[in-house]
């Protein structure tokens, strides 16, 4: 006899829609046992969190439930039986037959997998949480490469020689994003282009991607969104971890983590990362290395202190990073009658931070947090005969206090930030020296209301005093309305400002022969004014059950409207100019996401994106170059059931279609007629978990091998027409990799 | 000068929020009957919406609720009365039968165990 009575649960799950009646529905529920007898379903208990509706059948299998305005579906759930979903029509009586689910009756385990990319119904802001499991899908190797499987962020190559991938969100480049590491602004100024590639993927515990203007707590800089990176915590991370990776382009990576819990309050972790790529690749035979040869080393030590009785938590971290890249012509296999065009990018970076938090154990809604960080970023580089050196020293600190107004339905946060940045730059052939100090002091106040059911809002304002940007207010507002359990709409609006570090944000200009000009003289930043924008957006998400499997569809529409922007003008061959926006500039982004759990082990995600990014150039009002108007993305993840020894297979497939992009005029691109061709990319990965400790993965990127035929154009690399930055597609063809992870 | 303005502005909000932090705040803990997660959301939401209650957290396993409230705006007795009116028994007030009957059936704590 099967243990049928063991744990029987029964619930009415209500999904969306509209039936206007307060009447009751009733009926009888029966099932067929293994001997073919039809028996009534007797009572058990209901579960259902949100709508407080749900009922039990009585001993004879009869049930009764009030009709809900917000529902037109009834779900009959009973552990060990197949779920039955019925649509409510005009009928009042629904008799149900439940069928035994042979797959689960023998051995009942409740196993709900957490999705690797999670969107919340309850958070006020439009935040997507990316777990470390998602990062594993793009096994290599750092954060800038980890967004290939994630539809919120677009990844673009910035030029044909440095191999750097740059991220975009809502159609805007990464400088318009605020990138924080555990809520400390991190990738900014000097580290803007390469910074994300300096954070190894294995160090990351999770990432939070906020669309639209972020919270005022972290500063005034976020314009199109925010990416927060949470690193592994010594107390909760596994004691020992190794990852090795190797690909057919000659890149080798290693990560070693060690964590030690010293006593119940103190723990420490040491995280090491190194990579080396010494092979010379010129698969497209253009005489230039397809990717740089490189050497990098990254070491991070962090300490964690937790005292739960006193409500204290503290972190201390120190980090050192060294990265060397050699780019340019293939001097190994070619003989030159002139000087070869080469370049080097050498970066040293030091980071340190301290965080301290206190929660009053007897008043759990009051807490205070303090954080401070110091970093020095030093980059020495040359591209042919053009130099670019930058040194940035930064200090940042913030103090934040959380409490309530009246009750925990009304929460407030306020505090101060102070930041100090000292930039020194040596730029171009003439070695022009720029030096600048940015200092800002600001106070912020954020109010949040949560009705605990349908409505919540976060309203924040900050006031900053900045030596170069002036004194200004930054208001931001986020609202959420959830009329039904599976429907949520969000609205946000806010302003943001930033100083434009034109050279460090646009380092691809140096790997060209273009003559660099700055057309304005009177501003505080290289003669240019600061950038200012307002961002607003609307999002709607609807969850559903089809075949009793969960899915959802999300519409996001966001607009960034620039009041001032530094225009980077690539329109004229042989020239590159920077100037203040004179006219309109906007980025409108529409994104439609669809997600559906096809079976227990297969999840499909699809995204369509449309970007309308236009601005006023000297030569006219135009679409931004090298920004695809349309994109389509599909990801399928699947896995086998986990065996008792913890072993399983995982499969992942990502398809990307990238639409046409406007190209700027260049004599070698005239054949394209002004627009790049559209193309598709396919990435895939297979992981074999032998146990919970050991796994091996293989994968391929750009498996179809689509490449841009002419990534480097303009003939003589020392001439004015030389260009490596008009990149619309991958430079290297198919890439295959193999790796291993060991966790003890 | 401007710096002082900022500090004053934001510090005053600090003091403002601290104002009612003193002796008026009372912290209590007592038993409330319930058996499931739905009971928890019913109790927590119901209690926090009582005027004068600043914080409420009910624990399913111990059946204990921790409450911080403003003793000038409400009394412990009235909080307990309110909880009983939600359909959940307290040490002092019991839920009326018809209220109990109207609970979601998973919350029938008189006949069900914690689940």
mmCIF file with all atom_site columns, C-alpha atoms in Angstrom, chain A residues 43-57 64 361-366 368 401 403-409 412 414-416 441-445 449-453 461-465 471 473, chain B residues 1-11 13-18 20-21 25 27 36-38 41-42 44-46 48-50 52-56 68-70 73 103-108 111-115:
data_model
loop_
_atom_site.group_PDB
_atom_site.id
_atom_site.type_symbol
_atom_site.label_atom_id
_atom_site.label_alt_id
_atom_site.label_comp_id
_atom_site.label_asym_id
_atom_site.label_entity_id
_atom_site.label_seq_id
_atom_site.pdbx_PDB_ins_code
_atom_site.Cartn_x
_atom_site.Cartn_y
_atom_site.Cartn_z
_atom_site.occupancy
_atom_site.B_iso_or_equiv
_atom_site.pdbx_formal_charge
_atom_site.auth_seq_id
_atom_site.auth_comp_id
_atom_site.auth_asym_id
_atom_site.auth_atom_id
_atom_site.pdbx_PDB_model_num
ATOM 1   C CA . UNK A 1 43  ? -9.994  16.805 3.619  1.00 0.00 ? 43  UNK A CA 1
ATOM 2   C CA . UNK A 1 44  ? -6.564  18.224 4.045  1.00 0.00 ? 44  UNK A CA 1
ATOM 3   C CA . UNK A 1 45  ? -5.459  21.802 4.367  1.00 0.00 ? 45  UNK A CA 1
ATOM 4   C CA . UNK A 1 46  ? -5.059  24.674 1.971  1.00 0.00 ? 46  UNK A CA 1
ATOM 5   C CA . UNK A 1 47  ? -2.132  26.890 1.249  1.00 0.00 ? 47  UNK A CA 1
ATOM 6   C CA . UNK A 1 48  ? -2.308  30.181 -0.464 1.00 0.00 ? 48  UNK A CA 1
ATOM 7   C CA . UNK A 1 49  ? -0.530  33.243 0.626  1.00 0.00 ? 49  UNK A CA 1
ATOM 8   C CA . UNK A 1 50  ? -1.692  36.272 -1.191 1.00 0.00 ? 50  UNK A CA 1
ATOM 9   C CA . UNK A 1 51  ? -5.414  36.286 -1.750 1.00 0.00 ? 51  UNK A CA 1
ATOM 10  C CA . UNK A 1 52  ? -6.610  34.533 1.331  1.00 0.00 ? 52  UNK A CA 1
ATOM 11  C CA . UNK A 1 53  ? -8.848  32.283 -0.636 1.00 0.00 ? 53  UNK A CA 1
ATOM 12  C CA . UNK A 1 54  ? -8.608  28.587 -0.600 1.00 0.00 ? 54  UNK A CA 1
ATOM 13  C CA . UNK A 1 55  ? -10.608 25.801 0.851  1.00 0.00 ? 55  UNK A CA 1
ATOM 14  C CA . UNK A 1 56  ? -10.749 22.129 1.698  1.00 0.00 ? 56  UNK A CA 1
ATOM 15  C CA . UNK A 1 57  ? -12.931 19.377 0.482  1.00 0.00 ? 57  UNK A CA 1
ATOM 16  C CA . UNK A 1 64  ? -17.300 25.228 -1.933 1.00 0.00 ? 64  UNK A CA 1
ATOM 17  C CA . UNK A 1 361 ? 18.694  44.187 18.648 1.00 0.00 ? 361 UNK A CA 1
ATOM 18  C CA . UNK A 1 362 ? 15.776  45.421 20.729 1.00 0.00 ? 362 UNK A CA 1
ATOM 19  C CA . UNK A 1 363 ? 14.530  47.873 18.083 1.00 0.00 ? 363 UNK A CA 1
ATOM 20  C CA . UNK A 1 364 ? 15.025  45.872 14.896 1.00 0.00 ? 364 UNK A CA 1
ATOM 21  C CA . UNK A 1 365 ? 13.774  48.603 12.584 1.00 0.00 ? 365 UNK A CA 1
ATOM 22  C CA . UNK A 1 366 ? 16.574  50.991 13.435 1.00 0.00 ? 366 UNK A CA 1
ATOM 23  C CA . UNK A 1 368 ? 22.998  52.618 11.057 1.00 0.00 ? 368 UNK A CA 1
ATOM 24  C CA . UNK A 1 401 ? 20.515  55.739 9.049  1.00 0.00 ? 401 UNK A CA 1
ATOM 25  C CA . UNK A 1 403 ? 14.279  54.021 10.779 1.00 0.00 ? 403 UNK A CA 1
ATOM 26  C CA . UNK A 1 404 ? 10.499  54.164 10.582 1.00 0.00 ? 404 UNK A CA 1
ATOM 27  C CA . UNK A 1 405 ? 7.834   56.807 10.708 1.00 0.00 ? 405 UNK A CA 1
ATOM 28  C CA . UNK A 1 406 ? 4.969   55.622 12.873 1.00 0.00 ? 406 UNK A CA 1
ATOM 29  C CA . UNK A 1 407 ? 5.194   51.977 11.887 1.00 0.00 ? 407 UNK A CA 1
ATOM 30  C CA . UNK A 1 408 ? 7.203   49.692 9.651  1.00 0.00 ? 408 UNK A CA 1
ATOM 31  C CA . UNK A 1 409 ? 4.785   50.435 6.822  1.00 0.00 ? 409 UNK A CA 1
ATOM 32  C CA . UNK A 1 412 ? 12.890  56.262 6.014  1.00 0.00 ? 412 UNK A CA 1
ATOM 33  C CA . UNK A 1 414 ? 18.827  59.326 5.364  1.00 0.00 ? 414 UNK A CA 1
ATOM 34  C CA . UNK A 1 415 ? 22.471  60.153 5.526  1.00 0.00 ? 415 UNK A CA 1
ATOM 35  C CA . UNK A 1 416 ? 25.456  61.730 3.836  1.00 0.00 ? 416 UNK A CA 1
ATOM 36  C CA . UNK A 1 441 ? 29.280  66.335 -0.376 1.00 0.00 ? 441 UNK A CA 1
ATOM 37  C CA . UNK A 1 442 ? 25.634  65.418 -0.339 1.00 0.00 ? 442 UNK A CA 1
ATOM 38  C CA . UNK A 1 443 ? 22.771  64.548 1.931  1.00 0.00 ? 443 UNK A CA 1
ATOM 39  C CA . UNK A 1 444 ? 19.933  62.231 1.032  1.00 0.00 ? 444 UNK A CA 1
ATOM 40  C CA . UNK A 1 445 ? 16.510  61.379 2.338  1.00 0.00 ? 445 UNK A CA 1
ATOM 41  C CA . UNK A 1 449 ? 5.775   53.119 1.919  1.00 0.00 ? 449 UNK A CA 1
ATOM 42  C CA . UNK A 1 450 ? 4.588   49.550 1.683  1.00 0.00 ? 450 UNK A CA 1
ATOM 43  C CA . UNK A 1 451 ? 0.920   48.738 2.217  1.00 0.00 ? 451 UNK A CA 1
ATOM 44  C CA . UNK A 1 452 ? 1.948   45.056 2.497  1.00 0.00 ? 452 UNK A CA 1
ATOM 45  C CA . UNK A 1 453 ? -0.362  44.176 -0.349 1.00 0.00 ? 453 UNK A CA 1
ATOM 46  C CA . UNK A 1 461 ? 15.691  63.349 -2.760 1.00 0.00 ? 461 UNK A CA 1
ATOM 47  C CA . UNK A 1 462 ? 19.284  64.363 -2.370 1.00 0.00 ? 462 UNK A CA 1
ATOM 48  C CA . UNK A 1 463 ? 21.129  67.636 -2.372 1.00 0.00 ? 463 UNK A CA 1
ATOM 49  C CA . UNK A 1 464 ? 24.747  67.745 -3.464 1.00 0.00 ? 464 UNK A CA 1
ATOM 50  C CA . UNK A 1 465 ? 27.438  70.336 -3.320 1.00 0.00 ? 465 UNK A CA 1
ATOM 51  C CA . UNK A 1 471 ? 24.875  72.605 -6.111 1.00 0.00 ? 471 UNK A CA 1
ATOM 52  C CA . UNK A 1 473 ? 18.870  68.569 -6.047 1.00 0.00 ? 473 UNK A CA 1
ATOM 53  C CA . UNK B 2 1   ? 27.775  77.608 5.112  1.00 0.00 ? 1   UNK B CA 1
ATOM 54  C CA . UNK B 2 2   ? 26.032  75.353 2.579  1.00 0.00 ? 2   UNK B CA 1
ATOM 55  C CA . UNK B 2 3   ? 27.571  72.350 4.258  1.00 0.00 ? 3   UNK B CA 1
ATOM 56  C CA . UNK B 2 4   ? 26.079  73.403 7.550  1.00 0.00 ? 4   UNK B CA 1
ATOM 57  C CA . UNK B 2 5   ? 22.729  73.762 5.836  1.00 0.00 ? 5   UNK B CA 1
ATOM 58  C CA . UNK B 2 6   ? 22.881  70.193 4.548  1.00 0.00 ? 6   UNK B CA 1
ATOM 59  C CA . UNK B 2 7   ? 23.987  68.781 7.863  1.00 0.00 ? 7   UNK B CA 1
ATOM 60  C CA . UNK B 2 8   ? 21.290  70.688 9.725  1.00 0.00 ? 8   UNK B CA 1
ATOM 61  C CA . UNK B 2 9   ? 18.606  69.664 7.279  1.00 0.00 ? 9   UNK B CA 1
ATOM 62  C CA . UNK B 2 10  ? 19.377  65.989 7.447  1.00 0.00 ? 10  UNK B CA 1
ATOM 63  C CA . UNK B 2 11  ? 20.244  65.907 11.105 1.00 0.00 ? 11  UNK B CA 1
ATOM 64  C CA . UNK B 2 13  ? 15.139  64.733 10.276 1.00 0.00 ? 13  UNK B CA 1
ATOM 65  C CA . UNK B 2 14  ? 17.175  62.392 12.425 1.00 0.00 ? 14  UNK B CA 1
ATOM 66  C CA . UNK B 2 15  ? 16.111  64.149 15.595 1.00 0.00 ? 15  UNK B CA 1
ATOM 67  C CA . UNK B 2 16  ? 12.564  64.326 14.341 1.00 0.00 ? 16  UNK B CA 1
ATOM 68  C CA . UNK B 2 17  ? 12.433  60.580 13.889 1.00 0.00 ? 17  UNK B CA 1
ATOM 69  C CA . UNK B 2 18  ? 13.998  60.028 17.267 1.00 0.00 ? 18  UNK B CA 1
ATOM 70  C CA . UNK B 2 20  ? 9.007   59.466 19.755 1.00 0.00 ? 20  UNK B CA 1
ATOM 71  C CA . UNK B 2 21  ? 11.676  56.934 20.491 1.00 0.00 ? 21  UNK B CA 1
ATOM 72  C CA . UNK B 2 25  ? 7.773   52.979 23.121 1.00 0.00 ? 25  UNK B CA 1
ATOM 73  C CA . UNK B 2 27  ? 8.051   46.280 23.625 1.00 0.00 ? 27  UNK B CA 1
ATOM 74  C CA . UNK B 2 36  ? 0.644   28.508 8.760  1.00 0.00 ? 36  UNK B CA 1
ATOM 75  C CA . UNK B 2 37  ? 2.307   31.117 6.571  1.00 0.00 ? 37  UNK B CA 1
ATOM 76  C CA . UNK B 2 38  ? -1.029  32.579 5.702  1.00 0.00 ? 38  UNK B CA 1
ATOM 77  C CA . UNK B 2 41  ? 0.796   37.310 6.835  1.00 0.00 ? 41  UNK B CA 1
ATOM 78  C CA . UNK B 2 42  ? -2.678  37.838 8.312  1.00 0.00 ? 42  UNK B CA 1
ATOM 79  C CA . UNK B 2 44  ? 1.653   40.623 10.805 1.00 0.00 ? 44  UNK B CA 1
ATOM 80  C CA . UNK B 2 45  ? -0.359  42.719 8.400  1.00 0.00 ? 45  UNK B CA 1
ATOM 81  C CA . UNK B 2 46  ? -3.322  43.033 10.742 1.00 0.00 ? 46  UNK B CA 1
ATOM 82  C CA . UNK B 2 48  ? 1.025   46.579 11.930 1.00 0.00 ? 48  UNK B CA 1
ATOM 83  C CA . UNK B 2 49  ? -2.081  48.353 10.679 1.00 0.00 ? 49  UNK B CA 1
ATOM 84  C CA . UNK B 2 50  ? -3.366  48.929 14.228 1.00 0.00 ? 50  UNK B CA 1
ATOM 85  C CA . UNK B 2 52  ? 0.130   53.067 17.335 1.00 0.00 ? 52  UNK B CA 1
ATOM 86  C CA . UNK B 2 53  ? 1.857   49.786 16.476 1.00 0.00 ? 53  UNK B CA 1
ATOM 87  C CA . UNK B 2 54  ? 5.335   50.393 15.104 1.00 0.00 ? 54  UNK B CA 1
ATOM 88  C CA . UNK B 2 55  ? 6.652   46.910 14.570 1.00 0.00 ? 55  UNK B CA 1
ATOM 89  C CA . UNK B 2 56  ? 5.162   43.416 14.542 1.00 0.00 ? 56  UNK B CA 1
ATOM 90  C CA . UNK B 2 68  ? 6.735   47.520 19.599 1.00 0.00 ? 68  UNK B CA 1
ATOM 91  C CA . UNK B 2 69  ? 4.053   50.144 20.064 1.00 0.00 ? 69  UNK B CA 1
ATOM 92  C CA . UNK B 2 70  ? 3.519   53.696 21.175 1.00 0.00 ? 70  UNK B CA 1
ATOM 93  C CA . UNK B 2 73  ? -1.557  55.864 21.082 1.00 0.00 ? 73  UNK B CA 1
ATOM 94  C CA . UNK B 2 103 ? -10.726 32.201 8.481  1.00 0.00 ? 103 UNK B CA 1
ATOM 95  C CA . UNK B 2 104 ? -9.108  30.591 5.461  1.00 0.00 ? 104 UNK B CA 1
ATOM 96  C CA . UNK B 2 105 ? -9.374  26.892 6.198  1.00 0.00 ? 105 UNK B CA 1
ATOM 97  C CA . UNK B 2 106 ? -5.637  26.403 6.384  1.00 0.00 ? 106 UNK B CA 1
ATOM 98  C CA . UNK B 2 107 ? -5.688  28.681 9.419  1.00 0.00 ? 107 UNK B CA 1
ATOM 99  C CA . UNK B 2 108 ? -8.007  26.476 11.522 1.00 0.00 ? 108 UNK B CA 1
ATOM 100 C CA . UNK B 2 111 ? -7.895  21.461 14.631 1.00 0.00 ? 111 UNK B CA 1
ATOM 101 C CA . UNK B 2 112 ? -4.723  21.692 12.560 1.00 0.00 ? 112 UNK B CA 1
ATOM 102 C CA . UNK B 2 113 ? -1.112  21.515 13.611 1.00 0.00 ? 113 UNK B CA 1
ATOM 103 C CA . UNK B 2 114 ? 1.635   23.838 12.381 1.00 0.00 ? 114 UNK B CA 1
ATOM 104 C CA . UNK B 2 115 ? 2.182   23.279 8.708  1.00 0.00 ? 115 UNK B CA 1
#
